[in-house]
Coordinates of C-alpha atoms and ligand atoms in Angstrom, one line a residue:
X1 CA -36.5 11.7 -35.1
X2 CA -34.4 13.9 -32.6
X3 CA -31.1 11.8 -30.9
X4 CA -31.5 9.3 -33.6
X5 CA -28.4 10.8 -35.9
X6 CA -24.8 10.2 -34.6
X7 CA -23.1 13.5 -35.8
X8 CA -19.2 12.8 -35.6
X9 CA -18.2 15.7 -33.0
X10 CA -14.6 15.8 -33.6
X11 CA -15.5 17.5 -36.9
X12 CA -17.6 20.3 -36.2
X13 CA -18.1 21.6 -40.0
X14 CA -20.7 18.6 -40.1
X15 CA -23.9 20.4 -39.1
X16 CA -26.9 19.6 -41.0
X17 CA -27.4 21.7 -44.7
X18 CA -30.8 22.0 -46.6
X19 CA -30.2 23.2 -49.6
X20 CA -33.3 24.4 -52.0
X21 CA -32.7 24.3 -55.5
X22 CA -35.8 26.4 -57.7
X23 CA -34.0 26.0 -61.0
X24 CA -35.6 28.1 -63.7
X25 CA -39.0 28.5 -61.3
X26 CA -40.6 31.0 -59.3
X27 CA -41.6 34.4 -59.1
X28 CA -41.2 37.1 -56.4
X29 CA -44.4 36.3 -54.4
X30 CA -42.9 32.8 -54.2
X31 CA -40.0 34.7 -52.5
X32 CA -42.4 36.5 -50.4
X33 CA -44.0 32.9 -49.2
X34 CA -40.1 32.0 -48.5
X35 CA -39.1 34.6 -46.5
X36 CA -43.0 34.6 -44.6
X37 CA -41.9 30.7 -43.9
X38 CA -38.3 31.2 -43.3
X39 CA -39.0 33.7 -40.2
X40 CA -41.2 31.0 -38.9
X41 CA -38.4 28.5 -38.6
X42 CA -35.8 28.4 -35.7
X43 CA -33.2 30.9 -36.3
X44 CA -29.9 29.5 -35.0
X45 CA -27.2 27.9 -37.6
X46 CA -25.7 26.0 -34.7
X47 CA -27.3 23.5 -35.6
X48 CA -28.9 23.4 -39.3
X49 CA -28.2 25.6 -42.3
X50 CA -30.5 26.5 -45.0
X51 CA -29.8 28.0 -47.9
X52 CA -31.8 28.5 -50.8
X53 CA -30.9 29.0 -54.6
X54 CA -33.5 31.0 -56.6
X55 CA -33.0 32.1 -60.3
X56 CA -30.1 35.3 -60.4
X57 CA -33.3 38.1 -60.8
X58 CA -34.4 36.9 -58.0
X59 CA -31.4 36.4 -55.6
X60 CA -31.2 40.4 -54.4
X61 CA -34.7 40.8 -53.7
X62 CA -34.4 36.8 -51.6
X63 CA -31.2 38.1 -49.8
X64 CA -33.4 41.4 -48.7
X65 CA -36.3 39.4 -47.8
X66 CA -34.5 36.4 -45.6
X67 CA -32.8 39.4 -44.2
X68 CA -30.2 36.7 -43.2
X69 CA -32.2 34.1 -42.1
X70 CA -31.2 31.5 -44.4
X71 CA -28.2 31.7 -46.6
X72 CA -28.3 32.2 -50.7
X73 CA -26.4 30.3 -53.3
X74 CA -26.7 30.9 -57.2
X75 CA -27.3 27.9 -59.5
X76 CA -24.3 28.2 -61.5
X77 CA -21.3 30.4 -62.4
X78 CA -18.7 31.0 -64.9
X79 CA -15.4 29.8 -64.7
X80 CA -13.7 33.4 -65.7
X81 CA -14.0 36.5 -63.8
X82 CA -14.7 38.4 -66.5
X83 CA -14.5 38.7 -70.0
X84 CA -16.6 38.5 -73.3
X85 CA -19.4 35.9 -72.2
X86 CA -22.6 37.2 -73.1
X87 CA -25.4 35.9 -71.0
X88 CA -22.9 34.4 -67.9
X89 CA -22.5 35.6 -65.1
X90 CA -19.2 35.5 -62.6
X91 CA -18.7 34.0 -59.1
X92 CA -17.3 37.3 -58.0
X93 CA -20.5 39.2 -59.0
X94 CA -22.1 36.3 -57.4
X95 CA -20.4 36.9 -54.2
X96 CA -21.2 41.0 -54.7
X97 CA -25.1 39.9 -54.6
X98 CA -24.9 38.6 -51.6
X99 CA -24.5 34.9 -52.4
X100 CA -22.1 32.4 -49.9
X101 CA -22.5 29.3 -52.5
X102 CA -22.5 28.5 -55.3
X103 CA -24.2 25.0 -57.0
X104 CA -21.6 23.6 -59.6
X105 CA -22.0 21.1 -62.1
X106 CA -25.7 20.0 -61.7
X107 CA -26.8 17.2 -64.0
X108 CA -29.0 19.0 -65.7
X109 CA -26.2 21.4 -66.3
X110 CA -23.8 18.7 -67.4
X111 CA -26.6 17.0 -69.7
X112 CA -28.5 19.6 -70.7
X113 CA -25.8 21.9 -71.5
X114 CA -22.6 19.5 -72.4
X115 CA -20.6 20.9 -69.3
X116 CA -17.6 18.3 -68.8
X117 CA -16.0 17.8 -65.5
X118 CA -13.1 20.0 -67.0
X119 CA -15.6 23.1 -66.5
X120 CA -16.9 21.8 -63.3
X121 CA -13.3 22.3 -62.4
X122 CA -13.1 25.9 -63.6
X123 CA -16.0 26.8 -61.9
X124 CA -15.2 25.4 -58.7
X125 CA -11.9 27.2 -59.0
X126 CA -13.8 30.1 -59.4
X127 CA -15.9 30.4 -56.7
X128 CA -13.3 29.5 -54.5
X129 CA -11.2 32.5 -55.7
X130 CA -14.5 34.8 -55.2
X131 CA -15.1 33.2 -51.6
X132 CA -17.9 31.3 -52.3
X133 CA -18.9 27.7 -51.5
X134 CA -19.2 25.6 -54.2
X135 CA -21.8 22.8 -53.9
X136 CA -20.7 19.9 -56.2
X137 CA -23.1 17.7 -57.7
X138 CA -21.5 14.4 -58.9
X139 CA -23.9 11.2 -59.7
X140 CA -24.6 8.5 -62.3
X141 CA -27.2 8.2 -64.7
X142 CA -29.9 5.3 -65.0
X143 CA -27.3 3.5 -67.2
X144 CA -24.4 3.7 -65.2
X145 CA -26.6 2.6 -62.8
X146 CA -27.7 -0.6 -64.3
X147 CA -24.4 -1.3 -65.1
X148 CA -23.0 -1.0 -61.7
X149 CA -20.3 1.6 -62.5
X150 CA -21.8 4.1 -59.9
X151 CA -18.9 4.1 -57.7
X152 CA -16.7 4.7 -60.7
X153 CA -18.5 7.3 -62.0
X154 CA -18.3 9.3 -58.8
X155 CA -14.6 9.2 -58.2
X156 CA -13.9 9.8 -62.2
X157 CA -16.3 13.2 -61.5
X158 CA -14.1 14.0 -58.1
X159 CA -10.9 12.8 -59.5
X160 CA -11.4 15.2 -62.2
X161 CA -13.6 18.1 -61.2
X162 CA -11.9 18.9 -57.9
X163 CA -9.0 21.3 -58.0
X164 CA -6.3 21.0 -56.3
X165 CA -7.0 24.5 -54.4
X166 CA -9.9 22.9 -53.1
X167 CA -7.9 21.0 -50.6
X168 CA -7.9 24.1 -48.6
X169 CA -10.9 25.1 -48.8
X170 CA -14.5 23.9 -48.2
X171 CA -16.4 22.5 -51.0
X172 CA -19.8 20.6 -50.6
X173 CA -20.3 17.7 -52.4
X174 CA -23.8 16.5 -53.7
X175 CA -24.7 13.2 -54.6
X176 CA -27.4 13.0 -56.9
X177 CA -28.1 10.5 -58.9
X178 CA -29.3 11.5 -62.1
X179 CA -32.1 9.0 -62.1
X180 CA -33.8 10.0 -59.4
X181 CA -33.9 14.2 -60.1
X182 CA -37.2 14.6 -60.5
X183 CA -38.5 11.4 -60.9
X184 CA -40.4 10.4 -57.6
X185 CA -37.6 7.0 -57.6
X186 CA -34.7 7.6 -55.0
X187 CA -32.0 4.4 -54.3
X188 CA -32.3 2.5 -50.8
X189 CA -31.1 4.5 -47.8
X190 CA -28.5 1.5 -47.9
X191 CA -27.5 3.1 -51.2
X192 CA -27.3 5.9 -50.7
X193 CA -25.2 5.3 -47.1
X194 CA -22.7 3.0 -49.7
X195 CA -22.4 5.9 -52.1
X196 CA -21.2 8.6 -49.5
X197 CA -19.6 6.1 -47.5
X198 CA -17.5 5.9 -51.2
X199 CA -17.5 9.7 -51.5
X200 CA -16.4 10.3 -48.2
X201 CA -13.2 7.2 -48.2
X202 CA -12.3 9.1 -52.0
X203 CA -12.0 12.5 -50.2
X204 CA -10.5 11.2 -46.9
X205 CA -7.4 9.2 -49.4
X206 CA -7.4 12.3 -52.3
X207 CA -7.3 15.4 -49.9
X208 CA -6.6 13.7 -46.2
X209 CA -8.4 12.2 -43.5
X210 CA -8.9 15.1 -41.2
X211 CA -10.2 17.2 -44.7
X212 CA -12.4 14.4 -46.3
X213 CA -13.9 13.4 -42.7
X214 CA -15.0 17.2 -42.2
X215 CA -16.4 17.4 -46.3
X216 CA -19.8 17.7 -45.9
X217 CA -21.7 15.5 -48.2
X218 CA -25.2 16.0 -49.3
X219 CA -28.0 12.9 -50.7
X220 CA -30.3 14.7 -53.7
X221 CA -33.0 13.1 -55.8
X222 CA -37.1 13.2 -55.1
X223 CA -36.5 14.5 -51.5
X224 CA -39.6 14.9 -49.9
X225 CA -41.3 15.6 -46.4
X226 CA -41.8 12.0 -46.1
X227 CA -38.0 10.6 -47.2
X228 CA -36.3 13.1 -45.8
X229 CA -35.7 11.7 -42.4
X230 CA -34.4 8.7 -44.0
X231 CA -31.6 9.7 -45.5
X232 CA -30.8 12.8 -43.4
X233 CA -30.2 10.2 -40.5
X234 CA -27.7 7.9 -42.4
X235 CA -24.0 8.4 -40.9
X236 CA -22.7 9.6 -44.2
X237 CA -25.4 12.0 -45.0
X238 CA -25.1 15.4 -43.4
X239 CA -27.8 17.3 -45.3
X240 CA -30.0 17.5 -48.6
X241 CA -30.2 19.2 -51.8
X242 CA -33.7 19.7 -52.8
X243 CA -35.5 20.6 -56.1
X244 CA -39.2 20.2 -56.6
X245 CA -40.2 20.1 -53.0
X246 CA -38.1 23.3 -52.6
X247 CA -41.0 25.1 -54.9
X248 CA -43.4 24.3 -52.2
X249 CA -43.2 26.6 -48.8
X250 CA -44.9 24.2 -46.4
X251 CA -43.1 21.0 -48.1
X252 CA -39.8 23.4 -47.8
X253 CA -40.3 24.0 -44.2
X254 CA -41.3 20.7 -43.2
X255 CA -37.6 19.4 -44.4
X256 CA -35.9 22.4 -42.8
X257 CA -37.9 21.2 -39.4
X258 CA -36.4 17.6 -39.8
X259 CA -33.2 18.9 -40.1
X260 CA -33.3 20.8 -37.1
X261 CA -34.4 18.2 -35.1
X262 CA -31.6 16.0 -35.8
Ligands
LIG301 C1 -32.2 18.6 -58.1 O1 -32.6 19.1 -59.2 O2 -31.0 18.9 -57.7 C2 -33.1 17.7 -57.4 C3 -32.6 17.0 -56.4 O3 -34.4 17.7 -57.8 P1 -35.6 16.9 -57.2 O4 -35.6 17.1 -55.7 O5 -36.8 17.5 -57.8 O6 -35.4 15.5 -57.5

């Protein structure tokens, strides 16, 4: 697969990102089997970035173990820096664990726990303030789908979840449509290519060219050791947000590999 991706050089920011998403999974000798693989793997960011996202208990004991081999993002954050919110945590205490991202407005999130893109905002606003880097998840459901309002859909989620502050920093977008979390289906690389193509051109007119050509934009949805290659080498693609797969070590590593072979 190596030479086969066309990574535009006038915007350096656009290395390749694997990002590994446990959501509420795992335990600290899955950690151990993380950190076992992850100093296995090459060790320069020049040219691939890997970051993973366990569940909070586990971030300080990942950050200790990867000993900065791989980066660390938390799942979600609060949109306050403190305050009475029992059970939440903030993206400055985030930041204080170690953490350089922060995912933001996962479906399951959204679906699951009624956040609207008006809290998406928030909490992009807040990371930004605690120096994070927020990954954005934006994508339609199997309805929106089927009614071809998928390129609606994203822009209404970036129109309205993206600060304005945002414009200056970096935020990550992921594209995942909700369809194919979890479900083994995943659109056509052509699809996919459309969608970020979309993404990128609503970035590119809402911030400006030189910012939305440098976003970096990520495909999730049933990523696996076999797909991966296929949608990490699309034009508009520049890395991966992984859930299930990310549970397995071997499967984990062998998408890291194809990223660094790009
Ligand atoms: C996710 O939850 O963000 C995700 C992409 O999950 P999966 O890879 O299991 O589809």
């Amino acid at each position: 697969m190596s030479g086969q991706k066309q990574w535009p050089t006038q915007y350096p920011a656009r290395r390749a990102m694997v990002v590994g998403n446990w959501k509420m999974h795992g335990d600290v000798a899955l950690t151990r089997a993380f950190a076992a693989e992850a100093a296995r793997q090459p060790n320069t960011r020049d040219s691939a970035e890997v970051i993973l996202a366990p569940p909070v208990p586990f971030l300080d004991i990942t950050r200790n173990m990867l000993s900065g081999m791989w980066s660390l993002a938390a799942q979600d954050c609060h949109w306050a820096q403190s305050g009475a919110y029992t059970g939440e945590i903030s993206a400055e205490m985030l930041a204080e664990f170690g953490c350089g991202y922060v995912i933001v407005g996962h479906s399951e999130r959204r679906i699951l726990m009624g956040e609207t893109d008006e809290y998406v905002q928030g909490k992009i606003e807040a990371a930004l303030a605690a120096g994070l880097t927020p990954i954005m998840c934006i994508g339609e459901t199997l309805a929106q789908h089927q009614a071809q309002e998928t390129f609606i859909t994203l822009a209404s989620q970036l129109y309205h979840g993206l600060p304005s502050s945002a414009v200056q920093r970096e935020v990550v977008i992921a594209y995942e449509p909700v369809w194919a979390i979890g479900s083994g289906l995943t659109p056509t690389p052509e699809e996919v290519q459309d969608c970020h193509d979309h993404i990128r051109t609503f970035l590119c007119t809402h911030w400006n060219a030189q910012k939305g050509e440098s976003a970096r934009v990520l495909y999730g949805g049933s990523v696996k050791p076999d797909n991966v290659a296929d949608f990490l080498t699309l034009a508009d693609v520049d890395g991966v947000l992984v859930g299930g797969a990310s549970l397995d070590p071997t499967a984990f590593a062998d998408i890291v590999r194809s990223a660094f072979a790009l």
